[in-house]
C-alpha cells in the first residue's frame, strides 16, 4: 500500500491513540494532533517505540481555538508539505459540565466538534487537493439517533450567548447536536470538495470503552453510566481499525459523502412516517441515520454558521 501522511486529532487517548498505533504500525507518516503536549508525550513515545516508525510526530493543537488551529496548519504547511488523510477524531463531551465558550466566544461543544474541524479542513484543503487520494473522516456517534424523533432539532440559539437559565444547558444535547452538524458537514463537504478530489466520510460510533482519563472528564453521575456502558462497549482498537479501513481501502477510493456503520456498510436515511414497527426497528438497528441529516435548511445553516464563525481565520 502507498505510504500516506495522516493527521489524527485527539490522538493521545481512546480511539485516536489506537488509530495512530494502527497507522504507525502499517508504516504511514502519522501526525498526532493533541492539545496537551506534556500529557501526550508518553503516548507518542510509546507509539513511536512500539511501531519502530520514525515518521510518527507529535504536534500541538487545541481544536476549540481558531488561533491554535491556524498556528497548527501554518506550521504543518512548512514542516510536512503534504497530507493525504485527515481524521477529525477529537471531541468535547464533558457531560454534566456547565455552559462554556471557546476562546472565540463560541459554545465549546460546537467550537471543538464542528467549527474547529471545519476550519482545519479549510486551512489544509490546498495540501489535500494535491494528494492523489485525499480522505477526510469525521468521528460520528449513534447519539444522533435522537433525531429520529421529528420533534428534535438543532438549536443554534446559544451558540454565542449564555443561556439565561443555566439549568436549560446540557452538554449531552449540545454534543448530540454537534454530531448531527458534523454529519451534515460530511455531506456538504463531499460536494464542496469534489472538484479538488477530496473525499469525505463519517463513521457512526456506537460506543468504545472510555479510558480512565476520559471518564474523569465527565461529572460523577455520567461517569457511573459510562462505567456501566464500558462493560458492553468494544475496545477502541475496533473503531480504530474501521478508521484505517475507511481511510486507506481501495474499495472506498471512488466514494464520498458516505456515513458508515460499525460493519462498514453505508448507512441510508431513515424512512419517515411508515409506522411504529419501522420506527422501532430503525431505532434499534444500525442501518439508517435520521432523515433530519438531509434537511437542506438546517444543513445550510450549519454550513453558513461555520463559514461565518471562521471567515476571518481563513486567509490565504
Ligand atoms: N467512546 C465512545 O463510546 C464514543 C461513542 C461515540 C462517538 N465517539 C467519538 O469518538 C471520538 C473519540 O472519542 P474517545 O472515546 O476515544 O474519547 P477520548 O478517549 O476522551 O478521546 C478524545 C480525545 O479528544 C481530545 N480532545 C478533546 N478536546 C480537544 C481539543 N479542544 N483539542 C484537541 N484535542 C481535544 C482529548 O484530548 P485530552 O486528553 O487533552 O482531553 C482526547 O485525546 C470522539 O469524536 C467521540 O465523540 C466515542
PDB file of N, CA, C and O and ligand atoms in Angstrom, residues 10-16 35-36 39 61-64 89-93 112 139-141 175 179 205-208 210-211 213-214 217 233 243, ligand 1:
ATOM      1  N   UNK A  10      -6.805  14.565  18.564  1.00  0.00           N
ATOM      2  CA  UNK A  10      -7.172  13.872  19.814  1.00  0.00           C
ATOM      3  C   UNK A  10      -6.562  12.480  19.851  1.00  0.00           C
ATOM      4  O   UNK A  10      -7.231  11.493  20.150  1.00  0.00           O
ATOM      5  N   UNK A  11      -5.248  12.425  19.555  1.00  0.00           N
ATOM      6  CA  UNK A  11      -4.586  11.124  19.357  1.00  0.00           C
ATOM      7  C   UNK A  11      -3.928  10.579  20.622  1.00  0.00           C
ATOM      8  O   UNK A  11      -3.254   9.554  20.561  1.00  0.00           O
ATOM      9  N   UNK A  12      -4.120  11.251  21.751  1.00  0.00           N
ATOM     10  CA  UNK A  12      -3.413  10.816  22.963  1.00  0.00           C
ATOM     11  C   UNK A  12      -4.212   9.835  23.815  1.00  0.00           C
ATOM     12  O   UNK A  12      -3.707   9.342  24.821  1.00  0.00           O
ATOM     13  N   UNK A  13      -5.468   9.576  23.421  1.00  0.00           N
ATOM     14  CA  UNK A  13      -6.214   8.603  24.229  1.00  0.00           C
ATOM     15  C   UNK A  13      -7.294   7.932  23.389  1.00  0.00           C
ATOM     16  O   UNK A  13      -7.557   8.342  22.248  1.00  0.00           O
ATOM     17  N   UNK A  14      -7.897   6.893  23.951  1.00  0.00           N
ATOM     18  CA  UNK A  14      -9.041   6.230  23.343  1.00  0.00           C
ATOM     19  C   UNK A  14      -8.840   5.813  21.896  1.00  0.00           C
ATOM     20  O   UNK A  14      -7.810   5.248  21.527  1.00  0.00           O
ATOM     21  N   UNK A  15      -9.828   6.114  21.070  1.00  0.00           N
ATOM     22  CA  UNK A  15      -9.824   5.664  19.672  1.00  0.00           C
ATOM     23  C   UNK A  15      -8.689   6.331  18.887  1.00  0.00           C
ATOM     24  O   UNK A  15      -8.039   5.688  18.052  1.00  0.00           O
ATOM     25  N   UNK A  16      -8.453   7.620  19.177  1.00  0.00           N
ATOM     26  CA  UNK A  16      -7.385   8.336  18.464  1.00  0.00           C
ATOM     27  C   UNK A  16      -6.027   7.693  18.694  1.00  0.00           C
ATOM     28  O   UNK A  16      -5.235   7.510  17.763  1.00  0.00           O
ATOM     29  N   UNK A  35      -3.816  18.478  22.165  1.00  0.00           N
ATOM     30  CA  UNK A  35      -3.830  19.821  22.766  1.00  0.00           C
ATOM     31  C   UNK A  35      -2.892  19.955  23.955  1.00  0.00           C
ATOM     32  O   UNK A  35      -2.517  21.056  24.320  1.00  0.00           O
ATOM     33  N   UNK A  36      -2.529  18.826  24.571  1.00  0.00           N
ATOM     34  CA  UNK A  36      -1.685  18.913  25.757  1.00  0.00           C
ATOM     35  C   UNK A  36      -0.425  18.074  25.510  1.00  0.00           C
ATOM     36  O   UNK A  36      -0.439  16.852  25.635  1.00  0.00           O
ATOM     37  N   UNK A  39       1.011  15.834  28.436  1.00  0.00           N
ATOM     38  CA  UNK A  39       0.217  14.624  28.654  1.00  0.00           C
ATOM     39  C   UNK A  39       0.372  13.633  27.490  1.00  0.00           C
ATOM     40  O   UNK A  39       0.333  12.414  27.680  1.00  0.00           O
ATOM     41  N   UNK A  61      -2.301  21.159  19.059  1.00  0.00           N
ATOM     42  CA  UNK A  61      -3.452  21.916  18.553  1.00  0.00           C
ATOM     43  C   UNK A  61      -4.606  21.781  19.538  1.00  0.00           C
ATOM     44  O   UNK A  61      -4.878  20.705  20.064  1.00  0.00           O
ATOM     45  N   UNK A  62      -5.249  22.920  19.777  1.00  0.00           N
ATOM     46  CA  UNK A  62      -6.494  22.910  20.554  1.00  0.00           C
ATOM     47  C   UNK A  62      -7.623  23.118  19.554  1.00  0.00           C
ATOM     48  O   UNK A  62      -7.770  24.204  18.987  1.00  0.00           O
ATOM     49  N   UNK A  63      -8.423  22.081  19.346  1.00  0.00           N
ATOM     50  CA  UNK A  63      -9.463  22.150  18.314  1.00  0.00           C
ATOM     51  C   UNK A  63     -10.592  23.117  18.687  1.00  0.00           C
ATOM     52  O   UNK A  63     -11.452  23.408  17.862  1.00  0.00           O
ATOM     53  N   UNK A  64     -10.570  23.605  19.912  1.00  0.00           N
ATOM     54  CA  UNK A  64     -11.579  24.581  20.323  1.00  0.00           C
ATOM     55  C   UNK A  64     -11.134  26.009  20.098  1.00  0.00           C
ATOM     56  O   UNK A  64     -11.892  26.947  20.359  1.00  0.00           O
ATOM     57  N   UNK A  89     -10.993  13.316  14.933  1.00  0.00           N
ATOM     58  CA  UNK A  89     -11.390  12.383  15.994  1.00  0.00           C
ATOM     59  C   UNK A  89     -11.653  13.094  17.325  1.00  0.00           C
ATOM     60  O   UNK A  89     -12.497  12.665  18.102  1.00  0.00           O
ATOM     61  N   UNK A  90     -10.925  14.184  17.602  1.00  0.00           N
ATOM     62  CA  UNK A  90     -11.064  14.880  18.896  1.00  0.00           C
ATOM     63  C   UNK A  90     -12.494  15.361  19.092  1.00  0.00           C
ATOM     64  O   UNK A  90     -13.162  15.746  18.131  1.00  0.00           O
ATOM     65  N   UNK A  91     -12.952  15.323  20.326  1.00  0.00           N
ATOM     66  CA  UNK A  91     -14.289  15.854  20.598  1.00  0.00           C
ATOM     67  C   UNK A  91     -14.409  16.266  22.055  1.00  0.00           C
ATOM     68  O   UNK A  91     -13.725  15.724  22.924  1.00  0.00           O
ATOM     69  N   UNK A  92     -15.287  17.240  22.260  1.00  0.00           N
ATOM     70  CA  UNK A  92     -15.630  17.663  23.617  1.00  0.00           C
ATOM     71  C   UNK A  92     -16.927  16.981  24.001  1.00  0.00           C
ATOM     72  O   UNK A  92     -17.936  17.121  23.305  1.00  0.00           O
ATOM     73  N   UNK A  93     -16.902  16.203  25.069  1.00  0.00           N
ATOM     74  CA  UNK A  93     -18.152  15.623  25.586  1.00  0.00           C
ATOM     75  C   UNK A  93     -18.078  15.472  27.109  1.00  0.00           C
ATOM     76  O   UNK A  93     -18.267  14.405  27.664  1.00  0.00           O
ATOM     77  N   UNK A 112     -15.456  22.935  19.292  1.00  0.00           N
ATOM     78  CA  UNK A 112     -14.471  21.845  19.220  1.00  0.00           C
ATOM     79  C   UNK A 112     -14.860  20.770  18.204  1.00  0.00           C
ATOM     80  O   UNK A 112     -13.989  20.235  17.503  1.00  0.00           O
ATOM     81  N   UNK A 139     -15.499  11.638  13.084  1.00  0.00           N
ATOM     82  CA  UNK A 139     -15.955  10.668  14.084  1.00  0.00           C
ATOM     83  C   UNK A 139     -17.377  11.035  14.507  1.00  0.00           C
ATOM     84  O   UNK A 139     -17.603  12.033  15.191  1.00  0.00           O
ATOM     85  N   UNK A 140     -18.325  10.222  14.091  1.00  0.00           N
ATOM     86  CA  UNK A 140     -19.717  10.460  14.433  1.00  0.00           C
ATOM     87  C   UNK A 140     -20.138   9.632  15.638  1.00  0.00           C
ATOM     88  O   UNK A 140     -19.327   8.927  16.240  1.00  0.00           O
ATOM     89  N   UNK A 141     -21.408   9.722  15.967  1.00  0.00           N
ATOM     90  CA  UNK A 141     -21.891   8.994  17.141  1.00  0.00           C
ATOM     91  C   UNK A 141     -23.339   8.561  16.940  1.00  0.00           C
ATOM     92  O   UNK A 141     -24.121   9.266  16.295  1.00  0.00           O
ATOM     93  N   UNK A 175     -23.734  18.053  22.523  1.00  0.00           N
ATOM     94  CA  UNK A 175     -22.910  17.018  21.886  1.00  0.00           C
ATOM     95  C   UNK A 175     -23.730  16.322  20.791  1.00  0.00           C
ATOM     96  O   UNK A 175     -23.255  16.119  19.670  1.00  0.00           O
ATOM     97  N   UNK A 179     -22.794  16.381  16.761  1.00  0.00           N
ATOM     98  CA  UNK A 179     -22.526  15.207  15.921  1.00  0.00           C
ATOM     99  C   UNK A 179     -23.472  15.173  14.712  1.00  0.00           C
ATOM    100  O   UNK A 179     -23.101  14.694  13.653  1.00  0.00           O
ATOM    101  N   UNK A 205     -20.133   5.829  15.490  1.00  0.00           N
ATOM    102  CA  UNK A 205     -19.535   5.019  16.553  1.00  0.00           C
ATOM    103  C   UNK A 205     -20.635   4.707  17.575  1.00  0.00           C
ATOM    104  O   UNK A 205     -21.298   5.621  18.082  1.00  0.00           O
ATOM    105  N   UNK A 206     -20.823   3.426  17.815  1.00  0.00           N
ATOM    106  CA  UNK A 206     -21.893   3.024  18.748  1.00  0.00           C
ATOM    107  C   UNK A 206     -21.399   3.011  20.185  1.00  0.00           C
ATOM    108  O   UNK A 206     -22.184   2.899  21.111  1.00  0.00           O
ATOM    109  N   UNK A 207     -20.115   3.084  20.360  1.00  0.00           N
ATOM    110  CA  UNK A 207     -19.557   3.040  21.707  1.00  0.00           C
ATOM    111  C   UNK A 207     -18.193   2.397  21.671  1.00  0.00           C
ATOM    112  O   UNK A 207     -17.973   1.439  20.940  1.00  0.00           O
ATOM    113  N   UNK A 208     -17.274   2.989  22.417  1.00  0.00           N
ATOM    114  CA  UNK A 208     -15.941   2.403  22.578  1.00  0.00           C
ATOM    115  C   UNK A 208     -15.601   2.597  24.041  1.00  0.00           C
ATOM    116  O   UNK A 208     -15.939   3.641  24.618  1.00  0.00           O
ATOM    117  N   UNK A 210     -14.376   3.774  27.327  1.00  0.00           N
ATOM    118  CA  UNK A 210     -13.737   5.064  27.632  1.00  0.00           C
ATOM    119  C   UNK A 210     -12.570   4.838  28.568  1.00  0.00           C
ATOM    120  O   UNK A 210     -12.643   4.045  29.515  1.00  0.00           O
ATOM    121  N   UNK A 211     -11.480   5.558  28.310  1.00  0.00           N
ATOM    122  CA  UNK A 211     -10.291   5.458  29.159  1.00  0.00           C
ATOM    123  C   UNK A 211     -10.580   6.090  30.525  1.00  0.00           C
ATOM    124  O   UNK A 211     -11.541   6.853  30.670  1.00  0.00           O
ATOM    125  N   UNK A 213      -8.976   8.395  31.888  1.00  0.00           N
ATOM    126  CA  UNK A 213      -8.832   9.831  31.707  1.00  0.00           C
ATOM    127  C   UNK A 213     -10.131  10.438  31.168  1.00  0.00           C
ATOM    128  O   UNK A 213     -10.622  11.457  31.667  1.00  0.00           O
ATOM    129  N   UNK A 214     -10.693   9.768  30.161  1.00  0.00           N
ATOM    130  CA  UNK A 214     -11.936  10.276  29.570  1.00  0.00           C
ATOM    131  C   UNK A 214     -13.068  10.229  30.590  1.00  0.00           C
ATOM    132  O   UNK A 214     -13.898  11.141  30.657  1.00  0.00           O
ATOM    133  N   UNK A 217     -13.342  13.167  32.957  1.00  0.00           N
ATOM    134  CA  UNK A 217     -13.767  14.466  32.433  1.00  0.00           C
ATOM    135  C   UNK A 217     -15.266  14.688  32.602  1.00  0.00           C
ATOM    136  O   UNK A 217     -15.748  15.802  32.504  1.00  0.00           O
ATOM    137  N   UNK A 233     -19.166  -2.101  25.752  1.00  0.00           N
ATOM    138  CA  UNK A 233     -18.583  -1.475  24.560  1.00  0.00           C
ATOM    139  C   UNK A 233     -17.360  -2.234  24.064  1.00  0.00           C
ATOM    140  O   UNK A 233     -16.674  -2.917  24.818  1.00  0.00           O
ATOM    141  N   UNK A 243     -11.488   3.110  11.180  1.00  0.00           N
ATOM    142  CA  UNK A 243     -10.897   4.366  10.671  1.00  0.00           C
ATOM    143  C   UNK A 243      -9.884   4.024   9.577  1.00  0.00           C
ATOM    144  O   UNK A 243      -9.850   4.638   8.516  1.00  0.00           O
TER     145      UNK A 243
HETATM  146  N1  LIG B   1     -16.203   6.311  23.327  1.00  0.00           N
HETATM  147  C1  LIG B   1     -17.419   6.249  22.824  1.00  0.00           C
HETATM  148  O1  LIG B   1     -18.271   5.497  23.313  1.00  0.00           O
HETATM  149  C2  LIG B   1     -17.805   7.074  21.637  1.00  0.00           C
HETATM  150  C3  LIG B   1     -19.119   6.940  21.114  1.00  0.00           C
HETATM  151  C4  LIG B   1     -19.475   7.701  20.031  1.00  0.00           C
HETATM  152  C5  LIG B   1     -18.578   8.579  19.463  1.00  0.00           C
HETATM  153  N2  LIG B   1     -17.315   8.705  19.977  1.00  0.00           N
HETATM  154  C6  LIG B   1     -16.405   9.678  19.348  1.00  0.00           C
HETATM  155  O2  LIG B   1     -15.135   9.077  19.164  1.00  0.00           O
HETATM  156  C7  LIG B   1     -14.124  10.082  19.201  1.00  0.00           C
HETATM  157  C8  LIG B   1     -13.021   9.663  20.144  1.00  0.00           C
HETATM  158  O3  LIG B   1     -13.561   9.502  21.438  1.00  0.00           O
HETATM  159  P1  LIG B   1     -12.892   8.589  22.565  1.00  0.00           P
HETATM  160  O4  LIG B   1     -13.947   7.696  23.076  1.00  0.00           O
HETATM  161  O5  LIG B   1     -11.646   7.993  22.061  1.00  0.00           O
HETATM  162  O6  LIG B   1     -12.636   9.681  23.697  1.00  0.00           O
HETATM  163  P2  LIG B   1     -11.320  10.159  24.497  1.00  0.00           P
HETATM  164  O7  LIG B   1     -10.516   8.977  24.898  1.00  0.00           O
HETATM  165  O8  LIG B   1     -11.803  11.091  25.533  1.00  0.00           O
HETATM  166  O9  LIG B   1     -10.536  10.963  23.377  1.00  0.00           O
HETATM  167  C9  LIG B   1     -10.926  12.236  22.998  1.00  0.00           C
HETATM  168  C10 LIG B   1      -9.682  12.933  22.537  1.00  0.00           C
HETATM  169  O10 LIG B   1     -10.055  14.228  22.075  1.00  0.00           O
HETATM  170  C11 LIG B   1      -9.131  15.137  22.617  1.00  0.00           C
HETATM  171  N3  LIG B   1      -9.666  16.479  22.682  1.00  0.00           N
HETATM  172  C12 LIG B   1     -10.755  16.906  23.353  1.00  0.00           C
HETATM  173  N4  LIG B   1     -10.872  18.230  23.202  1.00  0.00           N
HETATM  174  C13 LIG B   1      -9.839  18.628  22.418  1.00  0.00           C
HETATM  175  C14 LIG B   1      -9.420  19.865  21.905  1.00  0.00           C
HETATM  176  N5  LIG B   1     -10.072  21.002  22.185  1.00  0.00           N
HETATM  177  N6  LIG B   1      -8.327  19.909  21.117  1.00  0.00           N
HETATM  178  C15 LIG B   1      -7.633  18.788  20.825  1.00  0.00           C
HETATM  179  N7  LIG B   1      -7.971  17.585  21.308  1.00  0.00           N
HETATM  180  C16 LIG B   1      -9.065  17.508  22.089  1.00  0.00           C
HETATM  181  C17 LIG B   1      -8.792  14.604  24.003  1.00  0.00           C
HETATM  182  O11 LIG B   1      -7.597  15.218  24.460  1.00  0.00           O
HETATM  183  P3  LIG B   1      -7.302  15.433  26.043  1.00  0.00           P
HETATM  184  O12 LIG B   1      -6.786  14.126  26.521  1.00  0.00           O
HETATM  185  O13 LIG B   1      -6.310  16.530  26.055  1.00  0.00           O
HETATM  186  O14 LIG B   1      -8.614  15.805  26.678  1.00  0.00           O
HETATM  187  C18 LIG B   1      -8.644  13.130  23.664  1.00  0.00           C
HETATM  188  O15 LIG B   1      -7.374  12.883  23.122  1.00  0.00           O
HETATM  189  C19 LIG B   1     -14.836  11.376  19.619  1.00  0.00           C
HETATM  190  O16 LIG B   1     -15.099  12.155  18.469  1.00  0.00           O
HETATM  191  C20 LIG B   1     -16.144  10.895  20.224  1.00  0.00           C
HETATM  192  O17 LIG B   1     -17.168  11.853  20.113  1.00  0.00           O
HETATM  193  C21 LIG B   1     -16.917   7.969  21.060  1.00  0.00           C
END
